[in-house]
Amino acid sequence: MQTVTRRKLLVGAAVAFAAPLTIAANAGAYTADMKFQIYKVKKTGQFRWRLRAANNKTIATSDESHVRKESCRNAIEQIQQKAASAVIEDLTLKTS
């Protein structure tokens, strides 16, 4: 597995939250800095996730709710797997 710097992971996570995250080999390197939280929305009873930085500020959230907690966890695992290789699409660049 490719080593990913924290900065690259944050950028990847920000770009890829539309795609549903697992850092397997080097998970221990990130656990103190960031964490995913799964929570239940009181109004709907459905599950969502958020990614929190070391200072406990939310830096990413799920775009959709999940009926099952397992699907919420699967969405997190997909982001973890794919965020490191996500491309950065800069929509502020002017194209002709």
XYZ file of C-alpha atoms in Angstrom:
96
model
C 0.000 0.000 0.000
C 1.293 3.457 -0.892
C 2.220 5.748 2.000
C -0.025 8.792 2.088
C 0.754 12.040 3.844
C -1.881 13.569 6.063
C -2.246 16.559 3.726
C -2.916 14.332 0.707
C -5.502 12.344 2.665
C -7.349 15.489 3.723
C -7.437 16.810 0.171
C -8.531 13.418 -1.133
C -11.268 13.118 1.464
C -12.551 16.568 0.639
C -12.698 15.727 -3.058
C -14.091 12.248 -2.659
C -16.907 12.458 -0.221
C -19.386 11.903 -2.987
C -17.836 8.478 -3.311
C -18.473 6.537 -0.297
C -13.096 5.099 3.533
C -10.097 2.041 5.059
C -6.518 2.886 5.678
C -5.333 -0.609 6.378
C -1.557 -0.783 6.622
C -0.938 2.607 8.191
C -4.210 3.204 10.029
C -2.397 3.789 13.320
C -0.613 6.808 11.866
C -3.872 8.694 11.391
C -6.061 7.659 14.306
C -4.700 10.332 16.688
C -5.096 13.081 14.087
C -8.488 12.394 12.543
C -11.494 10.227 13.211
C -14.696 9.238 11.515
C -17.829 9.389 13.619
C -21.038 7.552 12.789
C -24.124 9.136 14.292
C -27.871 8.740 14.129
C -30.084 11.601 12.976
C -32.810 11.968 15.619
C -35.417 13.278 13.200
C -35.150 10.432 10.662
C -33.464 7.645 12.631
C -30.958 7.218 9.792
C -27.166 7.102 10.015
C -24.601 9.636 8.772
C -20.850 10.075 9.153
C -18.498 12.992 9.702
C -14.712 13.266 9.602
C -13.180 15.236 12.465
C -9.676 16.746 12.644
C -7.422 16.529 15.704
C -8.935 19.796 16.984
C -12.393 18.127 16.784
C -13.568 20.376 13.947
C -15.664 18.705 11.274
C -13.818 18.674 7.945
C -16.143 16.410 5.915
C -19.646 15.010 6.272
C -21.773 12.477 4.476
C -23.905 13.837 1.702
C -26.631 11.289 2.266
C -28.227 9.379 5.126
C -28.103 5.601 5.400
C -30.946 3.419 6.647
C -28.492 0.798 7.937
C -25.431 1.527 10.057
C -23.485 -1.024 8.008
C -24.045 0.980 4.816
C -22.751 4.086 6.578
C -19.650 2.155 7.655
C -19.215 0.853 4.079
C -19.349 4.434 2.759
C -16.551 5.406 5.164
C -14.477 2.409 4.088
C -14.894 3.327 0.419
C -13.634 6.860 1.082
C -10.662 5.533 3.054
C -9.712 3.221 0.195
C -10.126 5.694 -2.637
C -9.329 9.135 -1.209
C -5.549 8.814 -1.525
C -5.792 8.374 -5.289
C -8.572 10.911 -5.870
C -7.734 13.644 -8.357
C -8.136 17.314 -7.509
C -10.588 19.038 -9.827
C -10.107 22.797 -9.565
C -13.317 24.387 -10.797
C -11.896 27.884 -10.359
C -9.567 27.522 -13.328
C -10.870 29.322 -16.356
C -11.209 27.225 -19.494
C -11.646 28.596 -22.965
